[in-house]
PDB file of C-alpha atoms in Angstrom:
ATOM      1  CA  MET A 125      60.503-269.220  16.917  1.00 56.00           C
ATOM      2  CA  GLY A 126      59.414-272.016  19.124  1.00 59.00           C
ATOM      3  CA  LYS A 127      57.064-274.825  19.236  1.00 66.00           C
ATOM      4  CA  THR A 128      53.500-274.064  20.042  1.00 68.00           C
ATOM      5  CA  VAL A 129      52.638-276.244  23.223  1.00 65.00           C
ATOM      6  CA  LYS A 130      49.025-276.904  23.791  1.00 70.00           C
ATOM      7  CA  LYS A 131      48.392-276.571  27.461  1.00 74.00           C
ATOM      8  CA  GLN A 132      46.052-279.204  28.990  1.00 77.00           C
ATOM      9  CA  ARG A 133      44.737-276.897  31.816  1.00 75.00           C
ATOM     10  CA  PRO A 134      41.209-277.253  33.031  1.00 73.00           C
ATOM     11  CA  VAL A 135      38.886-274.288  32.193  1.00 77.00           C
ATOM     12  CA  ASN A 136      36.007-273.430  34.468  1.00 74.00           C
ATOM     13  CA  LEU A 137      33.698-271.050  32.853  1.00 73.00           C
ATOM     14  CA  ASP A 138      30.848-271.535  35.433  1.00 79.00           C
ATOM     15  CA  LEU A 139      31.270-268.644  37.696  1.00 73.00           C
ATOM     16  CA  SER A 140      28.656-269.853  40.087  1.00 82.00           C
ATOM     17  CA  THR A 141      30.866-272.693  41.196  1.00 83.00           C
ATOM     18  CA  ILE A 142      33.993-270.637  41.875  1.00 81.00           C
ATOM     19  CA  ARG A 143      34.573-270.374  45.680  1.00 86.00           C
ATOM     20  CA  PHE A 144      36.891-267.544  46.908  1.00 89.00           C
ATOM     21  CA  PRO A 145      38.792-267.944  50.116  1.00 93.00           C
ATOM     22  CA  VAL A 146      37.932-265.420  52.901  1.00 95.00           C
ATOM     23  CA  THR A 147      41.139-263.598  52.363  1.00 95.00           C
ATOM     24  CA  ALA A 148      40.116-262.854  48.673  1.00 94.00           C
ATOM     25  CA  ILE A 149      36.697-261.786  49.799  1.00 95.00           C
ATOM     26  CA  ALA A 150      38.299-259.413  52.544  1.00 96.00           C
ATOM     27  CA  SER A 151      40.564-257.918  49.905  1.00 95.00           C
ATOM     28  CA  ILE A 152      37.807-257.393  47.284  1.00 95.00           C
ATOM     29  CA  LEU A 153      35.443-255.953  49.959  1.00 97.00           C
ATOM     30  CA  HIS A 154      38.290-253.425  51.009  1.00 97.00           C
ATOM     31  CA  ARG A 155      38.564-252.236  47.430  1.00 97.00           C
ATOM     32  CA  VAL A 156      34.638-251.973  47.097  1.00 97.00           C
ATOM     33  CA  SER A 157      34.527-250.117  50.488  1.00 98.00           C
ATOM     34  CA  GLY A 158      37.208-247.621  49.186  1.00 98.00           C
ATOM     35  CA  VAL A 159      35.161-246.902  46.154  1.00 98.00           C
ATOM     36  CA  ILE A 160      31.969-246.392  48.122  1.00 97.00           C
ATOM     37  CA  THR A 161      33.824-244.102  50.604  1.00 97.00           C
ATOM     38  CA  PHE A 162      35.223-242.074  47.763  1.00 97.00           C
ATOM     39  CA  VAL A 163      31.836-241.544  46.223  1.00 96.00           C
ATOM     40  CA  ALA A 164      30.288-240.902  49.602  1.00 97.00           C
ATOM     41  CA  ILE A 165      32.748-237.974  50.128  1.00 96.00           C
ATOM     42  CA  GLY A 166      30.677-236.031  47.485  1.00 95.00           C
ATOM     43  CA  ILE A 167      27.435-236.735  49.065  1.00 93.00           C
ATOM     44  CA  LEU A 168      28.730-235.953  52.696  1.00 94.00           C
ATOM     45  CA  LEU A 169      30.185-232.751  51.499  1.00 96.00           C
ATOM     46  CA  TRP A 170      26.942-231.640  49.748  1.00 95.00           C
ATOM     47  CA  VAL A 171      24.870-232.284  52.928  1.00 95.00           C
ATOM     48  CA  LEU A 172      27.610-230.401  55.069  1.00 96.00           C
ATOM     49  CA  GLY A 173      27.745-227.499  52.656  1.00 97.00           C
ATOM     50  CA  LEU A 174      23.713-227.399  52.630  1.00 96.00           C
ATOM     51  CA  SER A 175      23.585-227.420  56.404  1.00 96.00           C
ATOM     52  CA  LEU A 176      26.310-224.664  56.798  1.00 97.00           C
ATOM     53  CA  SER A 177      24.835-222.391  54.043  1.00 97.00           C
ATOM     54  CA  SER A 178      22.150-220.730  56.110  1.00 97.00           C
ATOM     55  CA  PRO A 179      19.477-221.528  58.817  1.00 97.00           C
ATOM     56  CA  GLU A 180      17.172-222.449  56.024  1.00 97.00           C
ATOM     57  CA  GLY A 181      19.811-224.789  54.630  1.00 97.00           C
ATOM     58  CA  PHE A 182      20.147-226.440  57.857  1.00 97.00           C
ATOM     59  CA  LEU A 183      16.516-227.112  58.090  1.00 97.00           C
ATOM     60  CA  GLN A 184      16.597-228.474  54.532  1.00 96.00           C
ATOM     61  CA  ALA A 185      19.422-230.807  55.373  1.00 95.00           C
ATOM     62  CA  SER A 186      17.910-231.999  58.499  1.00 95.00           C
ATOM     63  CA  ALA A 187      14.549-232.626  56.691  1.00 95.00           C
ATOM     64  CA  VAL A 188      16.526-234.757  54.058  1.00 93.00           C
ATOM     65  CA  MET A 189      18.170-236.737  56.950  1.00 93.00           C
ATOM     66  CA  ASP A 190      14.687-237.565  58.274  1.00 94.00           C
ATOM     67  CA  SER A 191      13.988-239.927  55.369  1.00 94.00           C
ATOM     68  CA  PHE A 192      14.448-243.614  56.083  1.00 95.00           C
ATOM     69  CA  ILE A 193      16.126-244.213  52.786  1.00 96.00           C
ATOM     70  CA  VAL A 194      18.709-241.463  53.430  1.00 95.00           C
ATOM     71  CA  LYS A 195      19.468-242.958  56.877  1.00 96.00           C
ATOM     72  CA  PHE A 196      19.853-246.312  55.287  1.00 97.00           C
ATOM     73  CA  ILE A 197      22.312-244.699  52.711  1.00 95.00           C
ATOM     74  CA  PHE A 198      24.271-242.894  55.533  1.00 96.00           C
ATOM     75  CA  TRP A 199      24.411-246.159  57.472  1.00 97.00           C
ATOM     76  CA  GLY A 200      25.751-247.940  54.496  1.00 97.00           C
ATOM     77  CA  ILE A 201      28.381-245.207  54.068  1.00 97.00           C
ATOM     78  CA  LEU A 202      29.371-245.497  57.674  1.00 97.00           C
ATOM     79  CA  THR A 203      29.497-249.266  57.410  1.00 98.00           C
ATOM     80  CA  ALA A 204      31.820-249.062  54.301  1.00 98.00           C
ATOM     81  CA  LEU A 205      33.974-246.576  55.914  1.00 97.00           C
ATOM     82  CA  ALA A 206      34.266-248.810  59.094  1.00 98.00           C
ATOM     83  CA  TYR A 207      35.184-251.676  56.915  1.00 98.00           C
ATOM     84  CA  HIS A 208      37.718-249.648  54.970  1.00 98.00           C
ATOM     85  CA  ILE A 209      39.366-248.473  58.082  1.00 98.00           C
ATOM     86  CA  VAL A 210      39.482-251.884  59.790  1.00 98.00           C
ATOM     87  CA  GLY A 211      40.755-253.500  56.476  1.00 97.00           C
ATOM     88  CA  GLY A 212      43.382-250.783  56.197  1.00 97.00           C
ATOM     89  CA  VAL A 213      44.614-251.376  59.774  1.00 97.00           C
ATOM     90  CA  ARG A 214      44.633-255.069  58.976  1.00 96.00           C
ATOM     91  CA  HIS A 215      46.883-254.529  55.880  1.00 94.00           C
ATOM     92  CA  LEU A 216      49.168-252.188  57.873  1.00 95.00           C
ATOM     93  CA  MET A 217      49.630-254.784  60.520  1.00 96.00           C
ATOM     94  CA  MET A 218      50.399-257.439  57.809  1.00 94.00           C
ATOM     95  CA  ASP A 219      52.893-254.895  56.118  1.00 93.00           C
ATOM     96  CA  PHE A 220      54.731-254.022  59.374  1.00 94.00           C
ATOM     97  CA  GLY A 221      55.043-257.762  60.300  1.00 92.00           C
ATOM     98  CA  TYR A 222      52.743-257.820  63.227  1.00 94.00           C
ATOM     99  CA  LEU A 223      50.641-260.470  61.603  1.00 91.00           C
ATOM    100  CA  GLY A 224      52.045-263.552  59.871  1.00 86.00           C
ATOM    101  CA  GLU A 225      51.834-264.006  56.180  1.00 85.00           C
ATOM    102  CA  THR A 226      50.546-267.488  56.343  1.00 92.00           C
ATOM    103  CA  LEU A 227      47.118-268.572  55.009  1.00 92.00           C
ATOM    104  CA  GLN A 228      45.970-269.335  58.585  1.00 95.00           C
ATOM    105  CA  ALA A 229      46.940-265.907  59.895  1.00 95.00           C
ATOM    106  CA  GLY A 230      45.328-264.198  56.924  1.00 94.00           C
ATOM    107  CA  THR A 231      42.164-266.078  57.274  1.00 96.00           C
ATOM    108  CA  ARG A 232      41.902-265.387  61.038  1.00 97.00           C
ATOM    109  CA  SER A 233      42.713-261.689  60.627  1.00 96.00           C
ATOM    110  CA  ALA A 234      40.026-261.386  57.817  1.00 97.00           C
ATOM    111  CA  GLN A 235      37.503-262.984  60.031  1.00 97.00           C
ATOM    112  CA  ILE A 236      38.312-260.886  62.979  1.00 97.00           C
ATOM    113  CA  SER A 237      38.066-257.733  60.776  1.00 97.00           C
ATOM    114  CA  PHE A 238      34.743-258.964  59.575  1.00 98.00           C
ATOM    115  CA  GLY A 239      33.676-259.367  63.205  1.00 98.00           C
ATOM    116  CA  ILE A 240      34.868-255.899  64.190  1.00 98.00           C
ATOM    117  CA  THR A 241      33.000-254.412  61.235  1.00 98.00           C
ATOM    118  CA  VAL A 242      29.743-256.029  62.303  1.00 98.00           C
ATOM    119  CA  VAL A 243      30.079-254.463  65.711  1.00 98.00           C
ATOM    120  CA  LEU A 244      30.862-251.050  64.133  1.00 98.00           C
ATOM    121  CA  SER A 245      27.984-251.411  61.808  1.00 98.00           C
ATOM    122  CA  ILE A 246      25.609-251.976  64.600  1.00 98.00           C
ATOM    123  CA  LEU A 247      27.024-248.925  66.474  1.00 98.00           C
ATOM    124  CA  ALA A 248      26.520-246.947  63.295  1.00 97.00           C
ATOM    125  CA  GLY A 249      23.043-247.941  62.941  1.00 96.00           C
ATOM    126  CA  VAL A 250      22.420-246.847  66.534  1.00 97.00           C
ATOM    127  CA  LEU A 251      24.015-243.544  65.746  1.00 95.00           C
ATOM    128  CA  VAL A 252      21.911-242.898  62.526  1.00 93.00           C
ATOM    129  CA  TRP A 253      18.694-244.048  63.971  1.00 88.00           C
TER     130      TRP A 253
END
């Protein structure tokens, strides 16, 4: 076999000191928003099915939607969906070569996608409330 070489690499086990670049945060949030959107499909289909089942079901679904916590959850779902779409468009633009593959271009496009999501989140809040 070969010699066992001891590598002298620094090991940082303190997770509170690790600073992710904005591009990594954008990528992680894109994955998280995808999971939230996937789970939200079940909730949205349940409310849709309830509202279409009968006139009483519609009244029950509208009564459920009057709660503040339910409105907040739906606002969160819409915000996650908006970010996932904006992040997906960002990734498609990078894949097709419309955005450069440099750190500066990635950082700038991540910041722009965050800004667009904030605007869409505010619009979703106006829509829900």
